[in-house]
Amino acid sequence: MMTREEACDLFRSPDLIGIGMAADAVRRTLHPEGVVSYIIDRNINYTNFCTEYCTFCAFYRPLGHAEGYILPQEVIFQKIQETLDLGGTGVLMQGGLHPDLKIEWYEDLMRSIKQRFRIHLHCFSSPEIVNIAEVSGLSLRDTIARLRDAGLDSIPGGGAEILDDAVRHRISRLKCSTQEWADVHLEAHRLGMRTTATMMFGCGETIEQRVAHLQLVRQIQEETGGFTAFIPWTFQRENTSLGRTVKEEATAVEYLKTLAISRLYLDNIDNVQSSWVTQGLKTCQVGLRFGGNDVGSIMIEENVVSSAGAHHRASEEELRRIIRDAGFTPRQRDTLYRTFFLN
Ligand code: SF4
């Protein structure tokens, strides 16, 4: 097991290829069959109204803003039908933090979807769950249990950014704390629900803060085993206020090194995702030799990172080609990383 000091030393090491090879060896131990997975799903951003003003976010609109919206259920149903028609198996539904939407609104949405469709609902990251609990006067546990009973299948790891309160104070002062992010995942895992963990890096954090994030994720996983995957990506500057102070985005080398160190440090999490949405297809492909065993989603729709300047596009065939060309077998998976499809 790698120590924090060893992880920090690797971040400072110039031996990119050596770190990548070590991560590739861990990936091979966990996934000896040489499969790289992807999912067909859709992001649905049910509202862009938000009260948190995170400085890295170009997606939200303040309450009352002319460009603000809450999607009507009919529109959400239509998007889900389109997803199913395209061979999709799940939706990732996330939105801003709305002070007027109480748990009944979310329960009704989950139930109405499940009544109409057979689809996996991977929805509401920690800040949203914390917000729903607060505006509804409920505990985190009751909030998650009620959402689960209404149809929520799993919880995405968004809103983690860097799990260090000094960093959070600088970039997302109003949003949930490190402890709250962790508590949502711990409670969900205790209720038998799986979740993912993410990290948005390159927002001016120190190496030690990045490693503290990895350590917290590893510690939760040791306790519960509930994370299916770890998904690191880089801060995208365009249209964000943080982009005025953090002037340089993480480079491909920094991305690959962080991906590889994540794979090495989090050897208790099965899957690590290489991101084409923020890095582009070519760096994503190289990431498959730096510890990544999954390329995420063929996104039918994504509004959050595209608002901040990530405009990469990919079709299923393109993703399958880059996976094959890196020496792996591409395989479709579902939200829980099960690869039982016949392709
Ligand atoms: S990142 Fe999420 S919580 Fe922060 S402003 Fe954007 S939508 Fe709101």
Coordinates of C-alpha atoms and ligand atoms in Angstrom, one line a residue:
M1 CA 0.0 0.0 0.0
M2 CA 1.4 3.4 -1.0
T3 CA 2.0 6.0 1.7
R4 CA 1.0 9.7 1.3
E5 CA 4.7 10.6 1.2
E6 CA 5.4 8.1 -1.6
A7 CA 2.4 9.5 -3.6
C8 CA 3.8 13.0 -3.2
D9 CA 7.2 11.9 -4.3
L10 CA 5.7 10.4 -7.4
F11 CA 3.9 13.7 -8.2
R12 CA 7.3 15.4 -8.0
S13 CA 9.1 12.7 -10.1
P14 CA 9.9 13.3 -13.7
D15 CA 9.6 9.6 -14.5
L16 CA 6.3 9.8 -16.3
I17 CA 6.7 6.5 -18.2
G18 CA 7.9 4.6 -15.1
I19 CA 4.8 5.8 -13.1
G20 CA 2.6 4.8 -16.1
M21 CA 4.1 1.3 -16.3
A22 CA 3.5 0.8 -12.5
A23 CA -0.1 1.9 -12.9
D24 CA -0.5 -0.3 -15.9
A25 CA 0.7 -3.3 -13.9
V26 CA -2.0 -2.6 -11.2
R27 CA -4.6 -2.2 -14.0
R28 CA -3.5 -5.6 -15.4
T29 CA -3.8 -7.3 -12.0
L30 CA -7.3 -6.0 -11.5
H31 CA -8.4 -6.5 -15.2
P32 CA -6.3 -9.3 -16.6
E33 CA -8.8 -9.9 -19.4
G34 CA -7.7 -6.8 -21.3
V35 CA -11.1 -5.3 -21.5
V36 CA -11.7 -1.5 -21.6
S37 CA -15.3 -0.5 -21.0
Y38 CA -17.6 2.3 -21.9
I39 CA -21.2 3.2 -21.3
I40 CA -24.0 4.6 -23.4
D41 CA -25.9 7.0 -21.3
R42 CA -27.0 10.6 -21.1
N43 CA -26.4 13.5 -18.8
I44 CA -29.6 15.3 -18.0
N45 CA -29.2 18.6 -16.1
Y46 CA -32.7 19.1 -14.7
T47 CA -32.0 22.7 -13.5
N48 CA -29.2 25.2 -13.9
F49 CA -30.5 27.4 -11.1
C50 CA -28.0 27.3 -8.3
T51 CA -27.3 29.3 -5.1
E52 CA -23.7 28.2 -4.6
Y53 CA -21.6 30.4 -7.0
C54 CA -18.7 28.0 -7.4
T55 CA -15.9 29.9 -9.1
F56 CA -15.0 27.0 -11.4
C57 CA -18.5 26.6 -12.7
A58 CA -19.8 28.1 -16.0
F59 CA -23.1 26.2 -15.9
Y60 CA -25.2 27.7 -13.1
R61 CA -27.5 30.7 -13.3
P62 CA -28.6 32.6 -10.2
L63 CA -32.3 32.4 -9.2
G64 CA -34.4 34.7 -11.3
H65 CA -31.9 34.8 -14.2
A66 CA -33.5 34.9 -17.7
E67 CA -31.4 31.9 -18.8
G68 CA -32.3 29.8 -15.8
Y69 CA -34.5 26.7 -16.3
I70 CA -36.1 23.7 -14.6
L71 CA -36.8 20.9 -17.1
P72 CA -40.5 19.8 -17.1
Q73 CA -40.9 16.1 -16.6
E74 CA -42.2 15.7 -20.2
V75 CA -38.8 17.0 -21.5
I76 CA -36.9 14.6 -19.2
F77 CA -39.1 11.7 -20.4
Q78 CA -38.3 12.6 -24.0
K79 CA -34.6 12.6 -23.3
I80 CA -34.8 9.2 -21.6
Q81 CA -36.8 7.7 -24.5
E82 CA -34.1 9.0 -26.9
T83 CA -31.4 7.5 -24.7
L84 CA -33.1 4.1 -24.7
D85 CA -33.6 4.4 -28.5
L86 CA -29.9 4.9 -28.9
G87 CA -29.0 1.7 -26.9
G88 CA -28.4 3.6 -23.6
T89 CA -28.8 2.0 -20.3
G90 CA -28.7 4.8 -17.8
V91 CA -29.0 8.5 -17.2
L92 CA -26.8 10.7 -15.1
M93 CA -29.0 13.4 -13.8
Q94 CA -27.6 16.3 -11.9
G95 CA -28.5 19.9 -11.4
G96 CA -27.8 23.1 -9.5
L97 CA -28.8 23.6 -5.9
H98 CA -32.3 24.9 -5.9
P99 CA -33.7 26.3 -2.6
D100 CA -37.4 25.6 -3.4
L101 CA -37.2 22.0 -4.6
K102 CA -38.0 19.8 -1.7
I103 CA -37.6 16.0 -1.6
E104 CA -41.2 15.4 -2.8
W105 CA -40.2 17.0 -6.1
Y106 CA -37.3 14.6 -6.5
E107 CA -39.3 11.6 -5.4
D108 CA -42.0 12.4 -7.8
L109 CA -39.5 12.7 -10.6
M110 CA -37.8 9.3 -9.8
R111 CA -41.2 7.5 -9.5
S112 CA -42.5 9.0 -12.7
I113 CA -39.5 7.9 -14.6
K114 CA -39.5 4.4 -13.2
Q115 CA -43.2 4.0 -13.9
R116 CA -42.4 4.7 -17.6
F117 CA -38.9 3.4 -18.3
R118 CA -36.5 0.6 -17.4
I119 CA -33.4 2.7 -17.0
H120 CA -30.7 3.0 -14.4
L121 CA -30.9 6.3 -12.4
H122 CA -27.5 7.6 -11.4
C123 CA -28.4 10.9 -10.0
F124 CA -27.8 13.7 -7.5
S125 CA -24.2 14.3 -6.4
S126 CA -23.4 15.0 -2.7
P127 CA -24.0 18.8 -2.8
E128 CA -27.5 18.1 -4.2
I129 CA -28.3 15.5 -1.6
V130 CA -27.0 17.8 1.2
N131 CA -29.2 20.5 -0.3
I132 CA -32.3 18.3 -0.6
A133 CA -31.8 17.2 3.1
E134 CA -31.5 20.8 4.2
V135 CA -34.4 22.3 2.4
S136 CA -36.6 19.3 3.4
G137 CA -35.4 19.2 7.1
L138 CA -34.3 15.6 6.8
S139 CA -31.1 13.6 7.8
L140 CA -28.8 12.5 5.0
R141 CA -29.7 8.9 5.7
D142 CA -33.4 9.5 5.4
T143 CA -33.0 11.6 2.3
I144 CA -31.0 8.9 0.5
A145 CA -33.3 6.1 1.7
R146 CA -36.4 8.0 0.4
L147 CA -34.8 8.8 -2.9
R148 CA -33.7 5.1 -3.2
D149 CA -37.2 4.0 -2.4
A150 CA -38.5 6.3 -5.1
G151 CA -36.2 4.8 -7.7
L152 CA -32.7 6.2 -7.4
D153 CA -30.2 3.4 -8.2
S154 CA -26.8 5.0 -7.5
I155 CA -25.1 8.3 -6.7
P156 CA -22.4 10.0 -8.8
G157 CA -19.2 11.4 -7.3
G158 CA -19.6 14.9 -8.5
G159 CA -19.1 17.9 -6.3
A160 CA -15.9 16.4 -4.8
E161 CA -13.5 18.8 -6.7
I162 CA -10.6 18.6 -4.2
L163 CA -11.6 17.1 -0.9
D164 CA -9.7 19.6 1.2
D165 CA -11.6 22.4 3.0
A166 CA -8.9 25.0 2.3
V167 CA -9.3 24.4 -1.4
R168 CA -13.1 24.3 -1.2
H169 CA -13.1 27.5 0.7
R170 CA -11.3 29.1 -2.2
I171 CA -13.3 27.6 -5.2
S172 CA -16.7 26.6 -3.8
R173 CA -17.2 28.3 -0.5
L174 CA -20.9 27.7 -0.2
K175 CA -21.0 24.1 -1.4
C176 CA -20.8 21.0 0.8
S177 CA -17.7 20.5 3.0
T178 CA -15.3 17.6 2.6
Q179 CA -17.0 15.8 5.5
E180 CA -20.5 16.3 4.0
W181 CA -19.3 14.9 0.7
A182 CA -17.9 11.9 2.5
D183 CA -21.0 11.5 4.7
V184 CA -23.3 11.2 1.7
H185 CA -21.1 8.4 0.2
L186 CA -20.8 6.6 3.6
E187 CA -24.5 6.7 4.2
A188 CA -25.3 5.6 0.6
H189 CA -22.9 2.7 1.0
R190 CA -24.4 1.7 4.3
L191 CA -27.8 1.6 2.7
G192 CA -26.3 -0.8 0.1
M193 CA -26.1 1.8 -2.7
R194 CA -23.0 2.0 -5.0
T195 CA -21.5 5.4 -5.8
T196 CA -18.5 6.7 -7.8
A197 CA -15.7 9.0 -6.6
T198 CA -14.4 11.9 -8.7
M199 CA -11.6 14.5 -8.4
M200 CA -11.4 17.8 -10.3
F201 CA -7.7 18.8 -10.2
G202 CA -5.6 21.6 -11.6
C203 CA -7.5 24.3 -9.7
G204 CA -4.5 25.7 -7.9
E205 CA -4.3 23.0 -5.2
T206 CA -1.0 21.6 -3.8
I207 CA 0.2 18.1 -4.4
E208 CA -0.4 17.4 -0.7
Q209 CA -4.0 18.5 -1.0
R210 CA -4.5 16.2 -4.0
V211 CA -3.0 13.3 -2.1
A212 CA -5.3 14.1 0.9
H213 CA -8.2 13.7 -1.5
L214 CA -6.9 10.3 -2.7
Q215 CA -6.4 9.2 0.9
L216 CA -10.0 10.1 2.0
V217 CA -11.4 8.2 -1.0
R218 CA -9.2 5.2 -0.1
Q219 CA -10.3 5.3 3.5
I220 CA -14.0 5.4 2.7
Q221 CA -13.5 2.5 0.3
E222 CA -11.6 0.5 3.0
E223 CA -14.6 1.0 5.3
T224 CA -17.4 0.3 2.9
G225 CA -16.2 -1.0 -0.5
G226 CA -19.1 1.0 -2.0
F227 CA -17.2 2.9 -4.8
T228 CA -17.4 1.4 -8.2
A229 CA -14.9 3.7 -9.8
F230 CA -12.6 6.7 -9.5
I231 CA -12.9 9.4 -12.1
P232 CA -10.3 12.2 -12.1
W233 CA -10.5 15.1 -14.6
T234 CA -9.0 18.5 -15.0
F235 CA -10.5 22.0 -14.3
Q236 CA -11.7 23.6 -17.5
R237 CA -11.1 27.4 -17.4
E238 CA -13.3 28.8 -20.1
N239 CA -16.2 31.1 -19.0
T240 CA -15.4 30.6 -15.3
S241 CA -14.3 33.2 -12.7
L242 CA -11.7 30.8 -11.3
G243 CA -10.2 30.8 -14.8
R244 CA -9.1 34.4 -14.2
T245 CA -6.8 33.5 -11.4
V246 CA -5.8 29.9 -12.4
K247 CA -4.5 30.9 -15.8
E248 CA -3.1 27.6 -17.0
E249 CA -5.0 24.3 -17.4
A250 CA -3.4 21.0 -16.4
T251 CA -1.3 19.6 -19.3
A252 CA -1.5 16.1 -20.7
V253 CA 1.5 15.1 -18.7
E254 CA 0.0 16.3 -15.5
Y255 CA -3.3 14.5 -16.3
L256 CA -1.5 11.2 -17.1
K257 CA 0.6 11.4 -14.1
T258 CA -2.4 12.1 -11.8
L259 CA -4.4 9.3 -13.5
A260 CA -1.5 6.8 -12.9
I261 CA -1.0 7.8 -9.3
S262 CA -4.7 7.5 -8.7
R263 CA -4.6 3.9 -10.1
L264 CA -1.6 3.2 -7.8
Y265 CA -3.0 4.8 -4.7
L266 CA -6.5 3.5 -5.0
D267 CA -5.8 -0.2 -5.6
N268 CA -8.9 -1.0 -3.6
I269 CA -11.2 0.5 -6.2
D270 CA -11.9 -1.7 -9.3
N271 CA -12.2 0.9 -12.0
V272 CA -10.4 4.1 -13.0
Q273 CA -11.7 6.2 -15.8
S274 CA -9.6 7.8 -18.5
S275 CA -11.5 11.0 -19.6
W276 CA -11.9 11.8 -23.2
V277 CA -14.5 14.6 -22.5
T278 CA -11.9 16.8 -20.8
Q279 CA -8.7 15.5 -22.3
G280 CA -9.7 14.6 -25.9
L281 CA -9.6 11.2 -27.5
K282 CA -5.8 11.0 -27.9
T283 CA -4.8 11.6 -24.3
C284 CA -7.7 9.5 -23.2
Q285 CA -6.3 6.6 -25.3
V286 CA -2.8 7.0 -23.8
G287 CA -4.5 7.0 -20.4
L288 CA -5.4 3.4 -21.0
R289 CA -1.7 2.6 -20.5
F290 CA -1.6 4.8 -17.4
G291 CA -4.0 2.9 -15.3
G292 CA -7.4 3.7 -16.9
N293 CA -9.7 0.7 -17.8
D294 CA -12.8 2.6 -18.7
V295 CA -13.4 5.6 -21.0
G296 CA -16.7 6.7 -19.5
S297 CA -19.7 7.7 -21.5
I298 CA -20.6 8.2 -25.1
M299 CA -22.3 11.3 -23.9
I300 CA -25.5 12.0 -25.7
E301 CA -25.7 15.3 -23.9
E302 CA -23.5 17.1 -21.5
N303 CA -23.9 20.7 -20.4
V304 CA -21.6 21.3 -17.4
V305 CA -18.1 20.8 -18.7
S306 CA -19.1 21.9 -22.2
S307 CA -20.1 25.3 -20.6
A308 CA -16.5 25.5 -19.4
G309 CA -14.9 24.9 -22.7
A310 CA -14.6 21.1 -23.1
H311 CA -16.1 20.5 -26.6
H312 CA -14.8 17.1 -27.5
R313 CA -17.2 14.7 -29.3
A314 CA -17.0 11.0 -29.9
S315 CA -19.2 8.3 -31.4
E316 CA -19.3 4.7 -30.1
E317 CA -17.3 3.5 -33.2
E318 CA -14.6 6.1 -32.5
L319 CA -14.3 5.1 -28.9
R320 CA -14.2 1.4 -29.8
R321 CA -11.4 2.2 -32.3
I322 CA -9.2 4.0 -29.9
I323 CA -9.7 1.2 -27.3
R324 CA -8.8 -1.5 -29.8
D325 CA -5.8 0.4 -31.1
A326 CA -4.4 0.7 -27.6
G327 CA -4.5 -3.1 -27.4
F328 CA -7.7 -3.7 -25.6
T329 CA -11.1 -5.3 -26.2
P330 CA -13.9 -2.6 -26.1
R331 CA -17.0 -3.6 -24.2
Q332 CA -20.1 -1.8 -23.3
R333 CA -21.0 -1.7 -19.6
D334 CA -23.8 -0.5 -17.5
T335 CA -23.7 2.1 -14.7
L336 CA -22.5 -0.5 -12.2
Y337 CA -19.6 -1.5 -14.5
R338 CA -21.2 -4.8 -15.5
T339 CA -20.1 -5.9 -19.0
F340 CA -22.8 -8.3 -20.0
F341 CA -23.6 -6.9 -23.5
L342 CA -23.0 -8.9 -26.6
N343 CA -20.7 -6.4 -28.3
Ligands
SF4_1 S1 -20.7 23.4 -9.5 FE1 -22.8 22.8 -8.9 S2 -23.1 23.7 -6.9 FE2 -21.4 24.8 -7.8 S3 -22.3 26.6 -8.9 FE3 -22.1 25.0 -10.4 S4 -24.1 23.9 -10.3 FE4 -23.9 25.1 -8.4

